Coordinates of C-alpha atoms and ligand atoms in Angstrom, one line a residue:
X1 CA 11.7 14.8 -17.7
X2 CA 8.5 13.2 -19.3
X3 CA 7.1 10.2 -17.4
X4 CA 5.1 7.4 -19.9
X5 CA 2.2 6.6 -18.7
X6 CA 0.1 3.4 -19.0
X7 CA -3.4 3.9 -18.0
X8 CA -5.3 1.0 -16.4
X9 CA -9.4 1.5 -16.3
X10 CA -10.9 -0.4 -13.6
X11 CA -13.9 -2.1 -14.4
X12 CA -14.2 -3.5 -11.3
X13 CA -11.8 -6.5 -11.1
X14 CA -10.1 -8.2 -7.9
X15 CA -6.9 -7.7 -10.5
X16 CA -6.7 -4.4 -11.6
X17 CA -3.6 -3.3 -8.7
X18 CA -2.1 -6.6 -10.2
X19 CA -2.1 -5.1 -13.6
X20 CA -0.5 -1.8 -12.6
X21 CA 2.0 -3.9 -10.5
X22 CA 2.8 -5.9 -13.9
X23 CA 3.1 -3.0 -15.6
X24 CA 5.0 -1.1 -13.3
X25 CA 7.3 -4.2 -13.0
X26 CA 8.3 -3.3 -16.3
X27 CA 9.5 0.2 -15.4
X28 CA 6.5 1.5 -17.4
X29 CA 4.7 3.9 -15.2
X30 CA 1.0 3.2 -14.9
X31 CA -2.3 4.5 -13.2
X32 CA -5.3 3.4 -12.2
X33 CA -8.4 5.5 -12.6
X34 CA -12.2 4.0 -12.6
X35 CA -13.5 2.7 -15.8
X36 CA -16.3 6.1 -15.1
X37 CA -13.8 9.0 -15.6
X38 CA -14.5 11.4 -17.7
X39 CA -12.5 10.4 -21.1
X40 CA -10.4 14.5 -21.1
X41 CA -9.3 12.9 -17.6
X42 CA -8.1 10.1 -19.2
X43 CA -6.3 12.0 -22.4
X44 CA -4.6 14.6 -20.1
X45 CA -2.0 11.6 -19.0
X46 CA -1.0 11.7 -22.7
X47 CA -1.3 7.9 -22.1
X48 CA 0.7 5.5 -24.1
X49 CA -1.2 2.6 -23.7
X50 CA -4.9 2.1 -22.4
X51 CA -5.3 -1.5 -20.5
X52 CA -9.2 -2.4 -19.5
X53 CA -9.4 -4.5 -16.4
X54 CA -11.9 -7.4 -16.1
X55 CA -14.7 -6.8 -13.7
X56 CA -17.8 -9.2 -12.4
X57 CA -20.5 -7.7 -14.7
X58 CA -22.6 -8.7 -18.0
X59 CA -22.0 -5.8 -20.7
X60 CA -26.3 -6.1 -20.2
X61 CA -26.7 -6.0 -16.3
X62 CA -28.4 -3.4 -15.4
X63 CA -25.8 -2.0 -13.1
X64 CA -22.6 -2.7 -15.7
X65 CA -20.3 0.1 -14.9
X66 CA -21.3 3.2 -16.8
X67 CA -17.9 3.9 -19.0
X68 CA -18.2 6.1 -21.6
X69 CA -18.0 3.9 -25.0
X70 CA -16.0 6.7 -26.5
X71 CA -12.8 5.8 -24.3
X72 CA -12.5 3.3 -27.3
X73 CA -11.6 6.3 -29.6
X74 CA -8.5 7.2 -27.7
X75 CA -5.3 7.6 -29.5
X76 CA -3.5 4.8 -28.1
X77 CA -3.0 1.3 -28.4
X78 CA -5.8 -0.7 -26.2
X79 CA -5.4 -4.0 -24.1
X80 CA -8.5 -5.6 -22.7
X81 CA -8.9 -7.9 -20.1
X82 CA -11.6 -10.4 -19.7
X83 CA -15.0 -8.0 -18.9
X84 CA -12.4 -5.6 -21.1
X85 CA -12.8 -7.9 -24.2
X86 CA -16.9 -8.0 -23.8
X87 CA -16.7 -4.0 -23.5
X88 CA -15.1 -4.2 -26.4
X89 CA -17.2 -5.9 -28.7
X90 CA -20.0 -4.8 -27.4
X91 CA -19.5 -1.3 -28.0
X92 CA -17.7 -1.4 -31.2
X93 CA -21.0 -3.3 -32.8
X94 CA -20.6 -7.1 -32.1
X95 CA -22.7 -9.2 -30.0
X96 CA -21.9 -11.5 -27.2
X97 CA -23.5 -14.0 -25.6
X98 CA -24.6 -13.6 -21.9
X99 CA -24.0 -16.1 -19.2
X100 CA -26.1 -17.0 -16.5
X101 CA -22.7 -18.6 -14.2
X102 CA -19.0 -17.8 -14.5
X103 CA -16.3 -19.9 -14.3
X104 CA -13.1 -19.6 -13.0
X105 CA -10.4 -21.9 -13.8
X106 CA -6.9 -23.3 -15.5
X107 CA -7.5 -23.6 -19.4
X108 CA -5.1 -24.2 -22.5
X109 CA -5.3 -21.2 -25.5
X110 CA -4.3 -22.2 -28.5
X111 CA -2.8 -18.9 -30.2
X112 CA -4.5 -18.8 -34.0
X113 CA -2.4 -15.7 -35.3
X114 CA 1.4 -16.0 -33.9
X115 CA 2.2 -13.2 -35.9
X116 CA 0.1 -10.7 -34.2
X117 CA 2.5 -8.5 -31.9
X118 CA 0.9 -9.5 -28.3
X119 CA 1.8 -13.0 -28.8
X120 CA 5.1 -12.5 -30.2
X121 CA 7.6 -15.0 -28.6
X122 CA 5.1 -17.5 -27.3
X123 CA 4.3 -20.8 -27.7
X124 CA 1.3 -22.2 -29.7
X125 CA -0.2 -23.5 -26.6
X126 CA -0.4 -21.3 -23.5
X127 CA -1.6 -22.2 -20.0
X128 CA -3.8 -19.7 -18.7
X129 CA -6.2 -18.8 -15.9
X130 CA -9.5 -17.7 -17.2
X131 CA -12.6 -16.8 -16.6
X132 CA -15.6 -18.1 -18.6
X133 CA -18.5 -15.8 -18.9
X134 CA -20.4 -14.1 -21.9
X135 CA -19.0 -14.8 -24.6
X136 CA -18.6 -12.9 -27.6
X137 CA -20.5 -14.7 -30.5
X138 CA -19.8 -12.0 -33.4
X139 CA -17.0 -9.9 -33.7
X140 CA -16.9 -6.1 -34.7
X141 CA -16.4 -5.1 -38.1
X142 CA -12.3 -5.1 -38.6
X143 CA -12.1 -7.7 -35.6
X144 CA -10.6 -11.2 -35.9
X145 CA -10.2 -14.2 -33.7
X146 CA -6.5 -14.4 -32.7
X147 CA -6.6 -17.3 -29.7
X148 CA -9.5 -19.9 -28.7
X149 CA -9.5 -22.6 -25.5
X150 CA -10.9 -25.5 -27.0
X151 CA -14.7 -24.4 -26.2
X152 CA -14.6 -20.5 -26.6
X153 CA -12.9 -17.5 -27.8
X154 CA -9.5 -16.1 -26.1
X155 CA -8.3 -13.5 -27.9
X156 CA -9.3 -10.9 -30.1
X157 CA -7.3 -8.0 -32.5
X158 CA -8.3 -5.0 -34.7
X159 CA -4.3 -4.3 -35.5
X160 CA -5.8 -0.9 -38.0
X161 CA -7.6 0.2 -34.6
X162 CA -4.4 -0.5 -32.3
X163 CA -6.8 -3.1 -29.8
X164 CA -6.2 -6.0 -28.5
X165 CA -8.5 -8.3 -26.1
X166 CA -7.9 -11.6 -24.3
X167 CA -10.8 -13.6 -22.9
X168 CA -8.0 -14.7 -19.9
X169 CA -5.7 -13.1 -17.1
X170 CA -2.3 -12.4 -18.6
X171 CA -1.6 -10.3 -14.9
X172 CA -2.1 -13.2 -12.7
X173 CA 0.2 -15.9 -11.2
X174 CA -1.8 -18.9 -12.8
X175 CA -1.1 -17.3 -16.4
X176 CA 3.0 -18.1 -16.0
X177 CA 3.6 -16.3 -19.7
X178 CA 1.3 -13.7 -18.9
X179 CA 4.5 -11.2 -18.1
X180 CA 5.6 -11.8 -21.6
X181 CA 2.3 -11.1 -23.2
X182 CA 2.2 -7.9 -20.8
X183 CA 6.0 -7.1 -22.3
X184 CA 4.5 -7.1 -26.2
X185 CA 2.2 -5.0 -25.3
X186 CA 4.1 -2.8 -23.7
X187 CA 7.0 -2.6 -25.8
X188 CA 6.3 -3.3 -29.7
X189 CA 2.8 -2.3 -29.4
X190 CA 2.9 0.7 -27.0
X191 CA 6.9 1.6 -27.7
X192 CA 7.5 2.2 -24.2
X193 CA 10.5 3.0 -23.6
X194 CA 10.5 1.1 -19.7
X195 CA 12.9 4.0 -18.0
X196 CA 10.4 4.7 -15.4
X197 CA 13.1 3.8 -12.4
X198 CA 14.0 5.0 -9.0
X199 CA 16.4 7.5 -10.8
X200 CA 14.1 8.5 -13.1
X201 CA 11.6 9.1 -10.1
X202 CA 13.9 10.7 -8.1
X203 CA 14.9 13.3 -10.5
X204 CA 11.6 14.0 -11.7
X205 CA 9.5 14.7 -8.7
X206 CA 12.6 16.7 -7.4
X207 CA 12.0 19.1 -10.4
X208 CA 8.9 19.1 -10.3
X209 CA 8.8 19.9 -5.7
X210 CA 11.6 22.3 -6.5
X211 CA 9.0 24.1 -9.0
X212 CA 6.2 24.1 -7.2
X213 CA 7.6 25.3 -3.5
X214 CA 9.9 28.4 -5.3
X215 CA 10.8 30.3 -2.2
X216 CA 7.8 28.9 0.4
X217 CA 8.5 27.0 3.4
X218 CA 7.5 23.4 4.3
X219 CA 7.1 21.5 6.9
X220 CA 6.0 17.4 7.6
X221 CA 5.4 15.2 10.2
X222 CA 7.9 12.5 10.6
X223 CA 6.6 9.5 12.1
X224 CA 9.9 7.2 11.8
X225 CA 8.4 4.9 9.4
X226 CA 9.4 4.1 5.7
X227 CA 6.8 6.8 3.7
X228 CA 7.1 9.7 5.8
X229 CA 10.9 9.2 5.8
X230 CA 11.1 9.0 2.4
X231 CA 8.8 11.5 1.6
X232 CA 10.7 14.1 3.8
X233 CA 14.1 12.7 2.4
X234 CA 12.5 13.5 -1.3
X235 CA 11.5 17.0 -0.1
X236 CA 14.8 17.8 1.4
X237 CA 16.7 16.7 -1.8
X238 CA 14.9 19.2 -3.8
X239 CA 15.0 22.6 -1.3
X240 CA 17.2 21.4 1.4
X241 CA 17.0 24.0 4.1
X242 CA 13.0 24.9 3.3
X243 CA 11.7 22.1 4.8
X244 CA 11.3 21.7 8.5
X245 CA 10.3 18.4 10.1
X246 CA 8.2 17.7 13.5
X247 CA 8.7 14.4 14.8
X248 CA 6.6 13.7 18.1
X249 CA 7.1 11.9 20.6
X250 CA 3.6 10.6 21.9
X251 CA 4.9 8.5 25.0
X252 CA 3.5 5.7 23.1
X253 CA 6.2 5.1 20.6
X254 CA 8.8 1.8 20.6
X255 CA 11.1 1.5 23.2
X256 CA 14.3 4.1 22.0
X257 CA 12.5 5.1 18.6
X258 CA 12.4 8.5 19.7
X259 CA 16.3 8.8 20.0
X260 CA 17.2 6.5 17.2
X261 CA 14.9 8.5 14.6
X262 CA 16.6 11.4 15.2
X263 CA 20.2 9.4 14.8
X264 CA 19.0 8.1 11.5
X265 CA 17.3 10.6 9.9
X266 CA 18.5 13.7 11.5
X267 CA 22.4 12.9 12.0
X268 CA 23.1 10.7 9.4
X269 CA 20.5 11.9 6.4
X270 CA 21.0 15.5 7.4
X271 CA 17.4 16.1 7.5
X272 CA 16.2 19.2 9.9
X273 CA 14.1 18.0 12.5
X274 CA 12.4 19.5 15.5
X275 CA 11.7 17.0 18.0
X276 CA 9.5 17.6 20.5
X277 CA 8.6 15.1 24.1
X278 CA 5.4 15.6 24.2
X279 CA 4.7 12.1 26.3
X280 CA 3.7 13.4 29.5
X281 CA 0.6 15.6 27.7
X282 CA -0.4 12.7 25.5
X283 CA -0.4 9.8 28.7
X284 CA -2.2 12.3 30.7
X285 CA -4.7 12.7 27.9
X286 CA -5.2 8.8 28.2
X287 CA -5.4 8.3 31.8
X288 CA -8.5 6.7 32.5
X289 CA -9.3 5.7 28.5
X290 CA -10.4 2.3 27.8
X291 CA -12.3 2.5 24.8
X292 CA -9.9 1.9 21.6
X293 CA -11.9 4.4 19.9
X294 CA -11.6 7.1 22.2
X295 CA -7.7 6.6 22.5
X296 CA -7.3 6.8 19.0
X297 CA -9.6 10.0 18.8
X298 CA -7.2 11.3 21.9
X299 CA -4.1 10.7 20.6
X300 CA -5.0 12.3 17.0
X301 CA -6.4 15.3 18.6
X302 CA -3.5 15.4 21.0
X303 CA -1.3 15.5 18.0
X304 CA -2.7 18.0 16.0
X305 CA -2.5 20.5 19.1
X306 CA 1.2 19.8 19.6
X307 CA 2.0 19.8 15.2
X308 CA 0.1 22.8 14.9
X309 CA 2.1 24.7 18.1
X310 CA 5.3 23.8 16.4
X311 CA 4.0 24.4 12.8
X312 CA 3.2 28.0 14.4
X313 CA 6.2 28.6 16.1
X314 CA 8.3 27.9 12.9
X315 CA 5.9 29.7 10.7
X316 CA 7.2 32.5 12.7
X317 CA 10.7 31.5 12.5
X318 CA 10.6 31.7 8.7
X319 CA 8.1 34.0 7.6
X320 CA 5.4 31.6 7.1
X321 CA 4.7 27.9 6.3
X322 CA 2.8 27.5 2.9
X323 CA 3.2 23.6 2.4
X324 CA 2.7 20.2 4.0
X325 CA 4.4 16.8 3.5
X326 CA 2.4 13.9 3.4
X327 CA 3.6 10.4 2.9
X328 CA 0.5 9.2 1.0
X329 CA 0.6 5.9 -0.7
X330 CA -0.8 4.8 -4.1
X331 CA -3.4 2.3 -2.5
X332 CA -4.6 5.1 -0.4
X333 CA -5.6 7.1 -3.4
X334 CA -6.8 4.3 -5.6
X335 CA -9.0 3.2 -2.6
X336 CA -10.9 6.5 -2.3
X337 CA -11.6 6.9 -5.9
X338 CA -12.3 3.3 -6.7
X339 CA -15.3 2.3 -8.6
X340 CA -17.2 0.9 -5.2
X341 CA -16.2 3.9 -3.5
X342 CA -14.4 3.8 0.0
X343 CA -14.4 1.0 2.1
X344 CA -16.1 1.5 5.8
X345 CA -14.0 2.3 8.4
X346 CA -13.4 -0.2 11.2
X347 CA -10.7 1.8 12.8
X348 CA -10.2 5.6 13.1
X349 CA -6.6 6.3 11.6
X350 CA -4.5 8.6 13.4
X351 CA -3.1 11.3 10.6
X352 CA -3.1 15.1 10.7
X353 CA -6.3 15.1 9.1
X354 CA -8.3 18.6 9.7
X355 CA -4.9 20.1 9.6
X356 CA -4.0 21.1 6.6
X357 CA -7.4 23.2 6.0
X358 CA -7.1 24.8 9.1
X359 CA -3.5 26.5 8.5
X360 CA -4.6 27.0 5.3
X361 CA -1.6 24.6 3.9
X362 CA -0.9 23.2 0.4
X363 CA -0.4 19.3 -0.3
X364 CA 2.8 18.0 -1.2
X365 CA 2.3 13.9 -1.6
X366 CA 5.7 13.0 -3.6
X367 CA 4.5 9.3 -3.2
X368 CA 1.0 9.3 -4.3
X369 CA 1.7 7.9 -7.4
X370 CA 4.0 4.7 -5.6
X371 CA 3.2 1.1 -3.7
X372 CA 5.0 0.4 -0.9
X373 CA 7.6 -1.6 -2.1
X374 CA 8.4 1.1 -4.7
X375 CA 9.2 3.7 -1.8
X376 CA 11.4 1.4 -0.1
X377 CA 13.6 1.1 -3.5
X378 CA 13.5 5.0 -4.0
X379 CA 14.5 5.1 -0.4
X380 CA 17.6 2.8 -1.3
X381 CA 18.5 5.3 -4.0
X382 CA 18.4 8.0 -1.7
X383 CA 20.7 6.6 0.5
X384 CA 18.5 5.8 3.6
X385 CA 19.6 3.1 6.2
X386 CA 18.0 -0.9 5.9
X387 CA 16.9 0.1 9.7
X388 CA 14.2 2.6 8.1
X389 CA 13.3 0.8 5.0
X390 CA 12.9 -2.1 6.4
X391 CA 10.7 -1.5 9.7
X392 CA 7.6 -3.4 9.5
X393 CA 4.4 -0.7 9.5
X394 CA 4.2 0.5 12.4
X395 CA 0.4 2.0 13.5
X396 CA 0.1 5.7 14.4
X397 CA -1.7 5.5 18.0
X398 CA 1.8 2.8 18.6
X399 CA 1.3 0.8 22.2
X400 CA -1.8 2.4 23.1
X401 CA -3.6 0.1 20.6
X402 CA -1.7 -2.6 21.6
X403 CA -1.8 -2.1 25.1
X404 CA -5.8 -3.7 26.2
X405 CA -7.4 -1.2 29.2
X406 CA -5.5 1.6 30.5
X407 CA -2.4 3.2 29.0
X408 CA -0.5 4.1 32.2
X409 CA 3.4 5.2 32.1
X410 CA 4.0 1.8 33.7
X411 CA 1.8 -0.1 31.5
X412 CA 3.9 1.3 28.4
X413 CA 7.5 0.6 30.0
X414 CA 6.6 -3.0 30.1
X415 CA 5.2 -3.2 26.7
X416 CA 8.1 -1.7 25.4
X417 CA 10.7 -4.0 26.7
X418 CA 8.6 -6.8 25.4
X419 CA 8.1 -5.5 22.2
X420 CA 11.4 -5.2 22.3
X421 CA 12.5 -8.5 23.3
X422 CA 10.4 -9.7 19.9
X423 CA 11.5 -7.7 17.5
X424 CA 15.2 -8.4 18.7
X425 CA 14.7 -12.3 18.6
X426 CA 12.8 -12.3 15.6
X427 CA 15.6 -10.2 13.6
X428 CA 17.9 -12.3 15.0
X429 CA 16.7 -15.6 13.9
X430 CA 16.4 -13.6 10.3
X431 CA 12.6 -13.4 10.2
X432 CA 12.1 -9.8 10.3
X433 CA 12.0 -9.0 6.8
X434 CA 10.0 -11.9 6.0
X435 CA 7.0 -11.4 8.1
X436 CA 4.3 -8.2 7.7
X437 CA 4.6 -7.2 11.2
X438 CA 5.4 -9.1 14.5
X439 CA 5.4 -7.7 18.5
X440 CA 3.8 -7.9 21.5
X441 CA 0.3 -6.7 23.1
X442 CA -0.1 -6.3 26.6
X443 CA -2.8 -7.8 28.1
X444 CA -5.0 -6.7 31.3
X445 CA -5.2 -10.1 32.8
X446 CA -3.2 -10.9 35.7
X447 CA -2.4 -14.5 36.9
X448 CA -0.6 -16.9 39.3
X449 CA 3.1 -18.3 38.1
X450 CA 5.9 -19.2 40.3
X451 CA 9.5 -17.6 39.6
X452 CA 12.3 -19.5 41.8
X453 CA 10.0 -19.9 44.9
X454 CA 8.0 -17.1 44.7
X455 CA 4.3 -16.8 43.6
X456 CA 3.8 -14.1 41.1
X457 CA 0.4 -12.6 40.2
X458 CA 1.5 -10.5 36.7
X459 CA 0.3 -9.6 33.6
X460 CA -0.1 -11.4 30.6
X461 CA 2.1 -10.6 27.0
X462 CA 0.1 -11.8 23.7
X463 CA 2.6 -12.3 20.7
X464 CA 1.2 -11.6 17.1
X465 CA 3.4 -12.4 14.2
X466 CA 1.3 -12.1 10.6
X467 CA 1.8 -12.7 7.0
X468 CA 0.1 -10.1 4.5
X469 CA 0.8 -8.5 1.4
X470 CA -1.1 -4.9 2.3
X471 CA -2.4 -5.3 5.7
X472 CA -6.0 -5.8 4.5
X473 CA -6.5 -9.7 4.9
X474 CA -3.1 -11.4 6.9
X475 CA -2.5 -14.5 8.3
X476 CA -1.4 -15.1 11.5
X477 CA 2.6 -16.8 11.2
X478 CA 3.8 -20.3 12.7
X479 CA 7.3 -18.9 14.2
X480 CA 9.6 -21.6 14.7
X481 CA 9.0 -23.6 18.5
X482 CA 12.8 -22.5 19.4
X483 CA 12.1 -18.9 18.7
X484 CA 8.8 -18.7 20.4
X485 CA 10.6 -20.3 23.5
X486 CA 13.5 -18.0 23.5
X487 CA 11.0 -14.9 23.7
X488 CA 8.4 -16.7 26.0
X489 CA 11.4 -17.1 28.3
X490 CA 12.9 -13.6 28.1
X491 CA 10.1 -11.8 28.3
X492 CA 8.9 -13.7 31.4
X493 CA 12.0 -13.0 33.2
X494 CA 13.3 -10.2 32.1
X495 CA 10.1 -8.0 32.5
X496 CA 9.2 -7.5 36.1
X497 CA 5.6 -7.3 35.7
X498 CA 5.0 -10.1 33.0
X499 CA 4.5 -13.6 34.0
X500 CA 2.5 -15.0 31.0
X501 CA 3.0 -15.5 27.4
X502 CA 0.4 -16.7 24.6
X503 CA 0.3 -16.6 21.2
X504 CA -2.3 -15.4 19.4
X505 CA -3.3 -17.6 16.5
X506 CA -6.4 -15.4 14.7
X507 CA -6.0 -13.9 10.9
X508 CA -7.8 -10.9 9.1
X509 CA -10.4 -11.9 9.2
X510 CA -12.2 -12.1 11.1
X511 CA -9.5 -10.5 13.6
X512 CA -7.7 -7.4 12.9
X513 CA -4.2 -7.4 13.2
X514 CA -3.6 -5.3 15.8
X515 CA -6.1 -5.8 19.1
X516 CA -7.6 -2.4 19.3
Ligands
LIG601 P1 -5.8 -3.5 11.5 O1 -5.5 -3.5 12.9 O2 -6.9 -2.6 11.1 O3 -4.5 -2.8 10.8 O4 -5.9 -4.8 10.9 C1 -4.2 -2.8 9.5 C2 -2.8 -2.2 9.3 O5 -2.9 -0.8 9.6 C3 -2.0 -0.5 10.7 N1 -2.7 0.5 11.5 C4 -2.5 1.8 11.5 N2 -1.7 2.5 10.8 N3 -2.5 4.5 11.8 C5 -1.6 3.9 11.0 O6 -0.8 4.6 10.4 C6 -3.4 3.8 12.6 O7 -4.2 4.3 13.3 C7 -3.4 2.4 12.4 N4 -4.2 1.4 12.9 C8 -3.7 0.2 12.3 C9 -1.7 -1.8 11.4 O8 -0.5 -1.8 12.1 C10 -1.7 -2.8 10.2 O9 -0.5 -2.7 9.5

């Protein structure tokens, strides 16, 4: 099955994900690759449209991303954006103007050409959001003006040469026709055919995992959230049997996750699972750890050594193990091939990184190409339960990065009947789905209280409840008073060992969103 594909270069822009979250919207499949690729990378997608993002530079700084000019020769219709529009002209033999200040703000386009195909449909005056910076003063040869604001240029078309530029943000929220614009571009101009849906998906990267394993054996690592669900659920639809899953159990999971995964996924999805207790290994490996860092670094060694037993052991089972699932998102590729290059780490993740060189195992990443929101429809399509979709991220290292000091067996049990008490309370008052993720952190600080007449000297329970859209910047959530009583109070007496709740009122950033 042949997949469209719209690719996006990234000059550099705040909005480029926006644009291939527009397009995608549209059930047009699109990448995003930086505006510096090579242009045979960017002719092997066969793309059907080319989109250039905006980005903060002058076409004449000295550090203007270096795309090759020739990218303009493509044989594909062309959309730029903002810095896209400058590139444009620039390259093709105009001249534009530089600015010493951009501008950012709400304007009015008046469209000059209706006819032209990207404006098809739309009004004569369109609000906008724009940014102001060079201008372009003379238009290449075959170019004409198609839209102005009433002090500059918005919109430019070469309709022999298949491109298009506007001066403004069509993929923005302030720009409210902007999906429209997006749409004739799309459709008349680029003829997509907008099929790229969750059965479309589904299908196709079933083929193509049914092609690529043949007769070899795979196995993943099931963590019990939504991607690595998905991904194994994906796998297992294309060779069934030929996939084997680990799911570990690292003492340091939610309260019951390690039972109710295997319900979900193992008895009512089908898919085969080895589960393996490994708490008592991972909490001794953490006695006596209080440096987040270190945990982290324990608990990811810790699991490689248990995956890699059980990825022996079944290797020997079947004959060998040739492949590995991972449940690797589309933001997680575009950020280590973006134009500014991988941000700095502030946390060690915990993944089976190291592992798949070591046994020598291929990738399969069925979800590379997806955001999160588009595996949680694919997972619908599949068949999976709300419970899985629907659970808030949750971090690989679990308590131990939300528990402060030592992680002791004790220390665990109590977080994870608070947590518990949360999530319960918040899903009951119908929050859960609306808020990025919400629970409980135990705190190492004891104080006094009084429970019936009795002085207690106990621990302390932080809540955190955040709003984010990717878990980069969040902000912390105002959960109703009533709510934040009801779990205040249960939590205070129905864990033996907590006497204190506070709610923790920081956002990212300058906080993180979990405490370690
Ligand atoms: P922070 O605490 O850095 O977290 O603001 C951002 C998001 O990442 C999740 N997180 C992790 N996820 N392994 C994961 O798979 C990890 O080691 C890890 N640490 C943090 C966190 O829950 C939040 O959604």
């Amino acid at each position: 099955m042949d997949t469209q594909t719209v690719v996006i270069l990234d000059f550099g822009s705040q909005y480029t994900q926006l644009i291939a979250r527009r397009v995608r919207e549209q059930n047009v499949f699109s990448v995003v690759l930086p505006c510096t690729v090579p242009v045979n990378e960017i002719e092997a997608y066969k793309p059907i449209g080319l989109i250039l993002s905006g980005g903060p530079s002058s076409v004449y700084d000295a550090d203007a991303p270096a795309a090759d000019p020739r990218l303009l020769e493509i044989d594909a219709p062309i959309l730029g954006i903002c810095y896209g529009l400058q590139f444009i002209v620039h390259h093709l033999g105009g001249k534009v103007r530089s600015a010493t200040k951009r501008e950012y703000g709400h304007a009015e386009v008046t469209v000059e050409d209706a006819a032209t195909p990207l404006f098809a449909g739309l009004p004569a005056n369109l609000a906008v959001w724009m940014s102001h910076g060079d201008e372009a003063l003379e238009l290449p040869a075959g170019f004409r003006r198609i839209a102005v604001t009433s002090n500059a240029l918005a919109g430019i078309a070469n309709e022999q040469r298949r491109i298009w530029a506007v001066q403004f943000h069509p993929e923005v929220h302030h720009t409210p026709l902007g999906p429209q614009l997006l749409r004739n571009f799309l459709f008349s101009i680029c003829e997509a055919r907008g099929d790229w849906t969750p059965a479309h998906f589904i299908q196709s990267t079933v083929e193509a995992i049914r092609e690529k394993v043949g007769t070899g054996h795979v196995i993943c690592g099931l963590s019990g959230g939504v991607d690595s669900s998905v991904a194994a659920m994906l796998v297992h639809r294309a060779i069934g049997s030929q996939l084997t899953c680990i799911f570990v159990n690292n003492g340091v999971l939610r309260k019951n996750e390690f039972q109710n995964v295997q319900k979900n996924l193992r008895d009512k999805l089908g898919l085969n699972i080895v589960a393996v207790n490994a708490s008592a290994q991972f909490l001794e490996h953490l006695a006596g750890v209080t440096d987040p860092e270190i945990k982290r670094k324990r608990i990811g060694q810790e699991f490689i050594t248990v995956f890699e037993e059980e990825a022996n052991r079944i290797a020997q089972e079947t004959g060998g193990v040739d492949w590995l699932v991972q449940g690797t998102l589309y933001p997680d590729v575009i950020e280590s091939s973006s134009v500014k290059g991988p941000s700095q780490t502030i946390k060690s993740h915990h993944n089976v990184g190291g592992l798949p060189e070591r046994m020598k195992l291929k990738l399969i990443e069925p979800l590379r190409d997806l955001f999160k929101d588009e595996v949680r429809r694919i997972g619908r399509d599949l068949g999976m339960p709300e419970d899985i979709l629907g659970r808030q991220p949750f971090p690989g290292p679990g308590l131990a990065v939300r528990i402060l000091g030592e992680v002791t067996p004790e220390r665990v049990a109590l977080l994870q009947e608070a947590d518990d008490i949360v999530v319960s309370e918040i899903k009951a008052a119908g929050l859960y789905s609306k808020i990025w993720q919400s629970f409980a952190v135990l705190l190492p600080v004891m104080s006094v209280g009084v429970m019936g007449d009795q002085r207690t000297y106990a621990y302390t329970a932080a809540i955190r409840a955040v709003h984010s859209e990717d878990g980069m910047t969040a902000d912390w959530t105002p959960l109703p008073y009533e709510l934040m009583k009801r779990i205040s109070n249960r939590i205070v007496n129905e864990v033996r060992g907590i006497n204190r709740v506070v709610y923790d009122i920081t956002s990212k950033p300058p906080g993180t969103i979990e405490w370690e």
